[in-house]
């Protein structure tokens, strides 16, 4: 047999089947800028240095463990938390009884941002997108009857990471479990917060100190605990393609390694307990190749620090299926999407996995949807037989070539970050965030034009949607939390709390390990908000600069008639009114997901609107003040975390009270269909749910302005 097949003969046959077109006409340019060919052969593997590598060995392309799933499948985790600690605890116990193997805790936005539930800025956020934790008493309820010496616990927390991790340690202590027995992961990845998620509290420099303090403390006292989960998932959700996610996640990891080394830690003392968190979307083979490429790059780049242990070179990762790929329209399609994404994660070699529920495009998961999501993993593990072979796609011409391409392109981006002085400086310069926002805008334009198919949204639409059950969080949750905080404060030793909080402030100012001084404060029943405030006195609270890119969305359309038509309408508006239609886009409450608002901002600007973007985390009063000062025609509210029924009516009342009730209000984002009527009755002009084409929303806004006269 010849070394290479006769590609010339294949090309001739393909050309006939293509009716005279060359096979190259089938080439596809992926969002990552990788040319995907219709045929791959052994020629595409030439020069790839990891082809003959083995799982469990450097560079770990085929997996961090030699036997991978043949000995033990990935850990099934379901990221969950909502309403109250008691209700979340009951949910966890039901899931564990049904086959879930580890806990992954979702905290509410108030907790993420270091606010107690009684703070006026979080009135719409308590218990909505996670569980509220105000003190160790909540943490104890959360893990009631869950043995923390046996259960691996993953906690997604970055901003208020110190009081939350200290709360977990003290809750275990009061359960009779010592620190050295604790297993699991704290995310503790603050850099990605400045990039995408935005649930930061302090500026980058003191935040990096917090990361290294946690690494240092846990290296000494919690040897089984993973101290950082370096997250690319939120980058993907913000719009990053697989190359961007790989490059910026690995670059974040290198920055944390340097921070720990600068704090005097030994590379082999902490590097083996660094873990990663990637997101997988719908480009099946690209996602598989991404996980393989990430392991290669991490092993290669870690060698510059001269570790003695091979474990310091191993990239171990948790994976979550995409939330952004879920659709409100024809929502049962989401079960299929999540299954494909979960299979990609498994074939890519994840160590643990969370599968999103099919209803998460509109609400928190119900018990039914959570069961379907969990069983998706169980079925793949126990019925598909994919766990019988280590890295079953190894040797695939396509997968190996794709892995190599991602390595090359991601390495070039990492080099660019290094030239800027590392990831912290790159973030300050705005480079990574801008690249991600450009990718998100380009993709949205492709979807809006139908160039990228979303079944049920821009193709194969269903005329009559079947309503699905939606979980709604009662406003009584916040009332109960406030009463609970007051009860705890009445019983605690106020003088001891004050002494502990002063110790935290002094440590922040003068040096020392911040986690170490937070633990006594938690024991004394200091709250998350009080501990966060004690450090804020020294560090301050970070406020990001909000910027908007332009030209990217329209650039994908070029001179498409839809763009031309809307621009003509905005020009006519200006001729009639003397100025362009002006819109303020705002996010109220503590939700930091800004993909939607940024995509709408760049698109509307390209369509001829004057666009203002408010700072993040606005109160209704602050948003109304900015709308009046900027003399806008419309306020567009982006809502993703369920606070719209509280905050939007407050915004409308605030505008009316200042004589600006004529400003139109439109709302977009994750809005359950059952809430539309409520919003319309409150005075909202339009509601744009998930999957709405930006061009359609722009036309509807212009219609409303013309109707208003």
XYZ file of C-alpha atoms in Angstrom:
709
model
C 0.000 0.000 0.000
C 1.313 3.455 -0.901
C 2.239 5.763 1.961
C -0.296 8.335 0.806
C -3.528 7.631 -1.087
C -3.998 8.898 -4.617
C -5.489 12.275 -3.799
C -5.362 13.312 -7.435
C -7.754 10.526 -8.391
C -10.010 11.402 -5.458
C -10.040 15.036 -6.610
C -11.108 14.004 -10.097
C -14.023 11.952 -8.747
C -15.014 14.728 -6.351
C -14.931 17.285 -9.159
C -17.369 15.181 -11.184
C -19.703 14.843 -8.215
C -19.460 18.610 -7.698
C -20.401 19.184 -11.345
C -17.108 20.729 -12.373
C -16.271 22.612 -9.172
C -12.972 21.889 -7.459
C -12.993 20.100 -4.057
C -11.533 23.296 -2.574
C -14.943 24.899 -3.105
C -16.087 22.829 -0.117
C -13.447 24.409 2.148
C -14.975 26.125 5.176
C -13.401 28.944 7.142
C -14.145 28.342 10.819
C -14.662 31.248 13.265
C -11.143 30.495 14.538
C -9.720 31.294 11.096
C -8.893 27.628 10.431
C -9.547 26.341 6.918
C -11.548 23.122 7.192
C -11.046 20.887 4.148
C -13.468 18.207 2.922
C -10.745 15.535 3.072
C -7.867 14.833 5.466
C -5.170 12.206 4.888
C -1.938 11.039 6.484
C -0.169 13.937 4.745
C -1.893 16.292 7.162
C -0.107 14.618 10.100
C 3.417 15.333 8.849
C 5.441 17.473 11.221
C 3.054 17.050 14.189
C 5.237 16.132 17.172
C 2.574 14.574 19.417
C 1.191 11.946 17.014
C 2.889 9.021 18.754
C 2.383 10.289 22.318
C 0.603 8.227 24.958
C -2.029 9.151 27.543
C -0.609 9.918 30.971
C 2.711 11.113 29.520
C 4.049 14.530 28.537
C 2.586 16.378 26.578
C -0.690 14.741 27.767
C -2.547 15.395 24.494
C -4.273 12.027 24.880
C -5.248 12.649 28.492
C -3.664 13.344 31.883
C -4.109 9.753 33.124
C -2.818 6.615 31.439
C -6.084 4.678 31.739
C -8.537 7.608 31.605
C -12.191 6.454 31.617
C -11.401 2.750 31.204
C -10.673 2.647 34.933
C -12.918 5.458 36.141
C -15.213 7.732 34.103
C -15.353 11.485 34.530
C -17.060 12.909 37.622
C -20.671 13.927 37.059
C -21.195 17.384 38.541
C -24.277 19.575 38.231
C -23.687 23.264 38.891
C -26.606 24.299 41.052
C -27.800 26.609 43.772
C -30.881 28.786 44.056
C -33.497 30.246 46.351
C -32.102 29.440 49.810
C -29.400 27.282 51.351
C -32.077 24.899 52.652
C -33.747 24.412 49.270
C -30.371 24.050 47.527
C -29.296 21.451 50.103
C -32.414 19.393 49.421
C -31.786 19.660 45.663
C -28.168 18.486 46.119
C -29.197 15.474 48.180
C -31.786 14.412 45.596
C -29.184 14.658 42.816
C -26.555 12.743 44.786
C -29.068 9.978 45.456
C -29.793 9.833 41.701
C -26.200 9.314 40.568
C -24.418 12.680 40.750
C -20.866 12.191 42.086
C -19.741 15.660 43.184
C -21.186 19.028 44.120
C -20.716 22.206 42.117
C -22.090 25.218 43.965
C -23.643 28.230 42.237
C -23.750 31.349 44.417
C -26.125 34.226 43.849
C -24.896 37.507 42.391
C -25.085 39.380 45.692
C -22.652 36.883 47.219
C -20.351 37.016 44.177
C -20.059 40.761 44.493
C -19.458 40.748 48.240
C -22.835 42.162 49.290
C -25.058 40.806 52.030
C -28.664 40.090 51.110
C -29.860 43.228 52.933
C -27.760 45.604 50.796
C -29.913 48.024 48.727
C -27.913 47.350 45.527
C -28.961 43.680 45.416
C -32.706 43.973 45.935
C -33.441 42.067 42.711
C -30.627 39.513 42.878
C -30.969 37.485 46.075
C -31.321 33.758 45.374
C -32.041 34.317 41.667
C -28.997 32.852 39.898
C -27.527 30.898 42.773
C -27.694 30.371 46.504
C -27.272 33.350 48.873
C -24.516 32.923 51.461
C -24.401 35.687 54.050
C -22.601 33.837 56.854
C -21.250 30.449 57.867
C -24.716 29.596 59.148
C -25.922 29.531 55.509
C -22.918 27.406 54.545
C -23.709 24.897 57.294
C -27.297 24.581 56.049
C -26.069 24.219 52.459
C -23.978 21.149 53.368
C -26.277 19.710 56.020
C -26.090 15.871 56.018
C -23.484 15.973 53.234
C -20.203 14.565 54.655
C -17.501 16.998 53.596
C -14.719 14.492 54.323
C -16.153 12.262 51.566
C -17.756 14.721 49.093
C -15.744 16.655 46.510
C -17.098 20.210 46.408
C -16.492 22.658 43.573
C -17.340 26.295 44.287
C -17.616 28.882 41.545
C -16.469 31.973 43.410
C -13.977 34.699 42.563
C -14.884 38.151 43.876
C -15.877 37.198 47.433
C -13.629 34.143 47.361
C -12.086 34.758 50.803
C -15.235 34.829 52.966
C -16.833 32.023 50.940
C -13.831 29.679 51.125
C -13.395 30.546 54.810
C -17.086 29.758 55.290
C -16.645 26.340 53.696
C -13.623 25.617 55.918
C -15.456 26.626 59.106
C -18.649 24.756 58.104
C -16.526 21.603 57.650
C -14.761 22.272 60.949
C -18.095 22.525 62.778
C -19.142 19.302 61.018
C -16.048 17.675 62.528
C -13.977 17.599 59.324
C -10.451 18.987 59.424
C -9.012 21.092 56.607
C -6.552 18.484 55.342
C -9.435 16.127 54.500
C -11.288 18.585 52.254
C -11.349 17.803 48.531
C -12.676 19.845 45.642
C -11.972 23.117 43.884
C -12.423 26.825 44.461
C -12.529 28.712 41.157
C -10.458 31.664 42.426
C -9.905 32.881 38.842
C -10.193 36.636 39.084
C -8.538 37.493 35.760
C -11.419 36.106 33.708
C -13.787 38.312 35.727
C -12.175 41.420 34.239
C -12.413 39.791 30.830
C -15.985 38.509 30.718
C -17.967 37.572 33.833
C -17.446 40.886 35.698
C -18.172 39.629 39.228
C -15.004 41.281 40.552
C -14.840 43.396 43.690
C -11.298 44.772 43.990
C -8.769 46.075 41.418
C -6.492 43.567 39.649
C -3.365 43.954 41.809
C -4.903 43.222 45.241
C -7.101 40.571 43.612
C -3.994 38.750 42.406
C -2.640 38.934 45.944
C -5.815 37.204 47.163
C -5.270 34.420 44.600
C -1.696 33.808 45.754
C -2.690 33.990 49.448
C -5.249 31.227 48.860
C -2.732 29.120 46.943
C -0.224 29.594 49.769
C -2.643 28.774 52.589
C -4.134 25.704 50.891
C -0.716 24.360 49.888
C 0.144 24.224 53.584
C -3.197 23.288 55.167
C -5.407 21.708 52.455
C -3.181 19.408 50.370
C -6.101 17.677 48.600
C -7.841 20.886 47.575
C -7.536 22.536 44.147
C -6.786 26.206 44.726
C -7.507 27.708 41.301
C -9.853 26.622 38.506
C -8.675 28.606 35.530
C -11.804 29.300 33.538
C -12.274 29.571 29.807
C -15.974 28.738 30.038
C -17.079 32.317 30.595
C -14.904 33.469 27.703
C -16.776 31.052 25.433
C -20.112 32.294 26.780
C -18.989 35.878 26.079
C -18.248 35.001 22.450
C -14.712 33.570 22.344
C -14.046 30.931 19.700
C -11.994 27.836 20.578
C -8.634 29.465 19.805
C -9.411 32.552 21.883
C -10.695 30.405 24.750
C -7.595 28.210 24.673
C -5.079 31.045 24.404
C -6.519 33.366 27.032
C -7.251 30.548 29.505
C -3.703 29.206 29.277
C -2.315 32.766 29.516
C -4.396 33.317 32.675
C -2.926 30.122 34.123
C 0.634 31.225 33.437
C -0.092 34.529 35.182
C -1.304 32.691 38.304
C 1.816 30.529 38.297
C 4.007 33.631 38.227
C 1.986 35.231 41.032
C 2.456 32.146 43.213
C 6.176 31.957 42.432
C 6.564 35.649 43.255
C 4.907 34.924 46.602
C 7.703 32.459 47.328
C 5.892 29.184 46.633
C 7.591 26.171 45.066
C 6.249 25.237 41.630
C 5.733 21.580 42.518
C 3.965 22.509 45.759
C 1.023 24.179 43.995
C 1.025 23.498 40.229
C -0.377 19.935 40.506
C -3.501 21.361 42.184
C -4.227 24.002 39.581
C -7.221 22.910 37.529
C -9.017 24.289 34.484
C -12.597 24.886 33.421
C -13.463 24.907 29.715
C -16.725 25.433 27.887
C -17.747 23.317 24.911
C -20.133 24.435 22.198
C -21.616 22.944 19.062
C -18.577 22.693 16.740
C -18.119 19.051 17.730
C -14.626 18.191 16.500
C -13.259 21.677 17.216
C -14.231 21.326 20.891
C -12.526 17.919 21.121
C -9.373 19.290 19.505
C -9.445 22.351 21.799
C -9.180 20.248 24.966
C -6.350 18.192 23.473
C -4.504 21.346 22.323
C -4.886 22.995 25.731
C -3.165 20.049 27.437
C -0.283 20.232 24.953
C 0.215 23.986 25.419
C 0.063 23.843 29.208
C 2.652 21.057 29.396
C 4.928 22.913 27.001
C 4.651 26.337 28.649
C 5.031 25.023 32.210
C 8.504 23.708 31.389
C 9.878 27.262 31.544
C 9.425 27.110 35.343
C 11.586 23.967 35.640
C 9.235 21.758 37.649
C 10.643 18.460 38.899
C 7.285 16.668 38.978
C 5.466 15.579 35.816
C 2.220 16.362 37.648
C 3.077 20.065 37.369
C 2.766 19.729 33.575
C -0.662 18.050 33.591
C -3.709 20.097 32.635
C -6.774 18.652 34.372
C -10.102 20.195 33.507
C -13.770 20.412 34.324
C -16.065 21.114 31.365
C -19.516 22.649 31.120
C -21.759 22.505 28.084
C -22.727 25.831 26.571
C -25.495 27.932 28.044
C -25.356 30.372 25.145
C -26.180 27.644 22.606
C -29.486 26.941 24.380
C -32.535 28.485 22.737
C -35.881 29.644 24.046
C -37.473 28.649 20.754
C -38.297 24.938 20.384
C -36.470 24.293 23.682
C -36.440 20.477 23.554
C -33.837 20.836 20.796
C -31.526 21.865 23.645
C -31.423 18.278 24.910
C -29.824 17.242 21.616
C -27.407 20.182 21.698
C -26.302 19.378 25.241
C -25.852 15.691 24.394
C -23.516 16.517 21.495
C -21.564 18.974 23.629
C -21.283 16.462 26.484
C -20.019 13.796 24.091
C -17.411 16.238 22.743
C -16.231 16.917 26.307
C -15.928 13.190 26.978
C -14.051 12.490 23.734
C -11.817 15.482 24.487
C -10.813 13.984 27.842
C -12.489 16.038 30.574
C -12.081 15.006 34.244
C -15.539 16.198 35.291
C -18.583 17.529 33.481
C -21.666 19.664 34.007
C -24.506 19.412 31.494
C -26.871 22.363 31.213
C -30.625 21.846 31.429
C -32.823 22.377 28.373
C -34.854 25.189 30.011
C -31.903 27.372 31.050
C -32.432 29.761 28.132
C -35.401 31.154 30.087
C -34.998 30.221 33.758
C -33.264 28.185 36.426
C -33.640 24.445 35.797
C -36.638 22.584 37.146
C -36.271 19.186 38.801
C -37.344 17.541 35.527
C -34.852 19.381 33.316
C -32.058 18.858 35.858
C -32.768 15.104 35.806
C -32.613 15.023 32.000
C -29.312 16.924 32.067
C -27.794 14.598 34.654
C -29.060 11.454 32.890
C -27.483 12.679 29.646
C -24.099 12.095 31.264
C -25.091 8.798 32.854
C -26.341 7.460 29.503
C -23.110 8.466 27.740
C -21.062 6.812 30.494
C -23.049 3.620 30.846
C -24.725 2.987 27.472
C -22.532 4.440 24.704
C -19.365 2.403 25.490
C -17.137 5.442 24.744
C -15.392 4.867 28.078
C -13.929 1.530 26.941
C -11.019 3.103 25.040
C -8.564 5.832 26.015
C -8.779 8.809 23.591
C -10.716 6.923 20.868
C -10.230 9.694 18.281
C -6.427 9.643 18.514
C -4.917 9.107 15.082
C -7.846 10.703 13.276
C -6.351 12.708 10.432
C -8.889 15.463 11.019
C -8.762 15.612 14.832
C -4.959 15.501 15.030
C -4.611 18.152 12.319
C -7.223 20.333 14.028
C -5.437 19.945 17.369
C -2.196 21.083 15.759
C -3.871 24.102 14.134
C -5.362 25.233 17.466
C -1.944 24.850 19.118
C -0.323 27.075 16.483
C -2.973 29.802 16.530
C -3.327 29.827 20.318
C 0.433 29.989 20.766
C 0.589 33.053 18.520
C -2.043 34.768 20.705
C -0.212 33.792 23.904
C 2.974 35.290 22.443
C 1.019 38.490 21.789
C -0.116 38.545 25.425
C 3.462 37.999 26.584
C 4.642 40.941 24.470
C 2.160 43.125 26.375
C 3.740 42.003 29.660
C 1.479 39.111 30.634
C -2.236 38.645 31.054
C -2.809 41.265 33.759
C -1.277 43.994 31.601
C -3.033 42.672 28.495
C -6.363 42.919 30.329
C -5.609 46.489 31.432
C -4.754 47.295 27.797
C -8.106 45.795 26.750
C -6.744 43.425 24.113
C -8.335 40.104 25.154
C -11.749 41.619 25.903
C -11.801 43.402 22.535
C -10.935 40.213 20.636
C -13.736 38.308 22.386
C -16.305 41.061 21.742
C -15.337 41.228 18.064
C -15.804 37.447 17.761
C -19.220 37.680 19.446
C -20.376 40.470 17.112
C -19.211 38.600 14.009
C -21.003 35.446 15.083
C -24.250 37.264 15.858
C -24.188 38.876 12.416
C -23.742 35.445 10.799
C -26.680 34.049 12.797
C -28.898 37.032 11.985
C -28.188 36.502 8.270
C -28.801 32.752 8.484
C -25.209 31.944 7.519
C -24.928 29.999 10.776
C -27.976 27.825 11.311
C -29.697 27.667 14.708
C -32.499 25.115 14.360
C -35.800 26.542 15.544
C -34.448 30.115 15.594
C -33.374 31.128 12.084
C -34.357 27.898 10.277
C -36.981 25.182 10.753
C -39.029 27.441 12.992
C -41.999 26.066 14.907
C -45.204 28.057 14.513
C -46.889 27.003 17.756
C -44.474 26.864 20.675
C -45.319 24.489 23.513
C -44.917 26.316 26.843
C -42.509 24.727 29.323
C -42.506 24.836 33.103
C -40.406 27.681 34.522
C -38.862 27.840 37.982
C -39.447 31.204 39.653
C -37.748 32.366 42.833
C -40.026 33.992 45.395
C -39.260 37.505 46.582
C -39.729 36.109 50.094
C -36.229 34.588 49.799
C -34.637 38.006 50.306
C -36.969 38.852 53.182
C -36.058 35.591 54.907
C -32.334 36.165 54.363
C -32.533 39.668 55.831
C -34.379 38.371 58.888
C -31.797 35.580 59.245
C -28.876 38.049 59.077
C -30.461 40.182 61.792
C -30.999 37.122 63.982
C -27.346 36.067 63.634
C -26.088 39.577 64.407
C -28.186 39.732 67.571
C -26.668 36.510 68.950
C -22.987 36.951 68.041
C -20.212 38.617 70.054
C -20.106 42.064 68.449
C -16.768 42.982 70.034
C -15.120 39.799 68.700
C -16.535 40.450 65.225
C -15.169 43.987 65.297
C -11.725 42.757 66.377
C -11.656 40.155 63.579
C -12.740 42.646 60.914
C -10.063 45.110 62.022
C -7.488 42.313 61.745
C -8.570 41.762 58.133
C -8.222 45.456 57.317
C -4.775 45.555 58.953
C -3.691 42.450 57.021
C -4.885 43.997 53.748
C -2.899 47.124 54.545
C 0.251 45.726 56.139
C 0.652 42.209 54.739
C 0.016 38.646 55.838
C -2.205 35.862 54.556
C -5.747 37.130 54.000
C -7.427 33.718 54.063
C -5.815 32.972 57.400
C -7.272 36.134 58.997
C -10.699 35.659 57.392
C -11.267 32.252 59.023
C -11.539 33.616 62.615
C -13.935 36.322 61.366
C -16.167 33.660 59.844
C -16.049 31.662 63.097
C -17.218 34.798 64.911
C -20.175 35.007 62.465
C -18.970 38.028 60.503
C -20.902 38.227 57.235
C -19.662 38.016 53.657
C -20.467 41.706 53.200
C -18.652 42.766 56.360
C -15.508 40.806 55.477
C -15.569 42.195 51.920
C -16.014 45.735 53.257
C -13.072 45.262 55.631
C -10.795 44.741 52.616
C -12.527 47.355 50.475
C -11.377 50.007 52.968
C -7.835 49.333 51.759
C -8.248 47.977 48.221
C -11.232 50.021 47.016
C -13.978 48.654 44.730
C -13.058 48.320 41.064
C -15.066 50.065 38.358
C -14.391 48.945 34.795
C -14.404 51.256 31.794
C -17.217 50.323 29.399
C -16.238 50.505 25.732
C -18.035 49.680 22.509
C -16.503 48.359 19.306
C -17.878 49.461 15.952
C -17.962 48.262 12.369
C -17.681 44.531 13.122
C -21.379 43.628 12.967
C -22.107 45.603 9.793
C -18.830 44.388 8.281
C -20.232 40.860 8.190
C -23.305 42.111 6.310
C -21.364 44.404 3.946
C -24.025 46.196 1.840
C -26.883 43.822 2.615
C -30.307 45.333 1.937
C -31.414 44.815 5.559
C -28.578 47.007 6.856
C -29.174 49.576 4.116
C -32.897 49.692 4.946
C -32.393 50.264 8.691
C -29.721 52.888 8.099
C -32.129 54.669 5.771
C -34.746 54.667 8.541
C -32.321 56.135 11.094
C -31.327 58.800 8.558
C -34.995 59.675 8.006
C -35.458 59.898 11.775
C -32.577 62.367 11.958
C -33.997 64.465 9.106
C -37.345 64.636 10.886
C -36.127 65.056 14.506
C -32.815 66.813 14.019
C -30.801 64.009 15.573
C -30.368 60.263 15.378
C -32.427 57.876 17.499
C -30.534 57.672 20.779
C -30.594 54.592 23.016
C -29.099 53.935 26.437
C -28.212 50.285 26.981
C -27.977 49.322 30.634
C -27.545 46.359 32.935
C -29.116 46.800 36.346
C -28.433 44.686 39.396
C -25.303 42.606 39.890
C -25.315 40.387 36.796
C -22.046 40.784 34.921
C -22.778 38.841 31.701
C -22.375 41.563 29.091
C -22.190 39.644 25.787
C -25.747 40.576 24.829
C -25.500 44.253 25.655
C -22.123 44.607 23.905
C -23.340 42.866 20.718
C -26.494 45.021 20.635
C -24.411 48.158 21.249
C -22.029 47.561 18.353
C -24.861 46.462 16.042
C -27.113 49.444 16.819
C -24.191 51.839 16.359
C -23.494 50.249 12.970
C -27.198 50.620 12.091
C -27.152 54.369 12.646
C -28.293 54.769 16.275
C -26.473 56.948 18.771
C -25.636 54.447 21.515
C -24.753 55.083 25.148
C -23.747 52.217 27.462
C -24.108 52.642 31.197
C -21.499 51.356 33.642
C -22.137 47.854 34.947
C -24.216 47.133 38.057
C -26.578 50.099 37.874
C -29.476 50.763 40.207
C -32.739 51.836 38.510
C -32.181 55.357 39.865
C -28.676 55.539 38.381
C -29.892 54.261 35.012
C -32.780 56.748 34.882
C -30.434 59.614 35.808
C -28.080 58.721 32.953
C -30.989 58.363 30.504
C -32.256 61.858 31.347
C -28.819 63.467 31.304
C -28.049 61.917 27.893
C -31.492 62.879 26.570
C -32.160 59.440 25.072
C -35.285 58.323 23.254
C -35.080 54.720 24.470
C -33.594 52.754 27.361
C -32.695 49.151 26.512
C -32.423 46.936 29.585
C -30.399 43.724 29.380
C -31.569 41.106 31.876
C -30.149 37.608 32.297
C -30.495 36.759 35.975
C -34.199 37.087 36.735
C -34.225 40.545 38.329
C -36.333 42.199 35.607
C -39.664 41.969 37.445
C -38.253 44.071 40.281
C -35.783 46.416 38.608
C -37.615 47.338 35.368
C -40.765 48.673 37.137
C -38.479 50.648 39.470
C -36.707 52.162 36.443
C -40.029 53.168 34.883
C -41.229 54.761 38.127
C -37.923 56.602 38.548
C -38.204 58.074 35.039
C -41.823 59.102 35.617
C -41.003 60.761 38.928
C -38.462 62.957 37.140
C -40.815 63.934 34.318
C -39.215 61.594 31.779
C -42.004 59.070 31.411
C -41.973 59.553 27.633
C -38.668 57.669 27.314
C -39.445 54.239 25.849
C -38.300 51.112 27.714
C -37.381 47.899 25.921
C -36.070 44.763 27.623
C -33.976 41.931 26.198
C -32.307 38.771 27.428
C -33.381 35.689 29.335
C -37.012 36.590 29.969
C -39.501 33.738 30.559
C -42.435 34.139 28.114
C -44.798 34.171 31.076
C -43.187 37.421 32.260
C -43.871 39.343 29.037
C -47.379 40.407 30.016
C -46.135 41.584 33.423
C -43.519 43.783 31.744
C -45.973 45.166 29.186
C -48.410 46.042 31.979
C -45.577 47.801 33.808
C -45.010 50.039 30.772
C -42.397 48.206 28.679
C -42.748 48.812 24.928
C -40.971 45.713 23.573
C -39.511 42.494 24.989
C -36.804 40.737 22.995
C -36.214 37.167 24.158
C -33.265 34.890 23.376
C -32.796 34.318 19.657
C -34.213 37.671 18.561
C -32.342 38.947 15.511
C -30.699 42.279 16.274
C -31.953 43.725 13.002
C -35.533 42.730 13.898
C -35.239 44.403 17.305
C -33.857 47.582 15.707
C -36.792 47.746 13.295
C -39.248 47.246 16.153
C -37.625 50.018 18.194
C -37.861 52.355 15.204
C -41.514 51.353 14.731
C -42.230 52.260 18.355
C -40.473 55.623 18.008
C -42.402 56.438 14.824
C -45.691 55.434 16.454
C -44.913 57.660 19.419
C -44.350 60.550 17.004
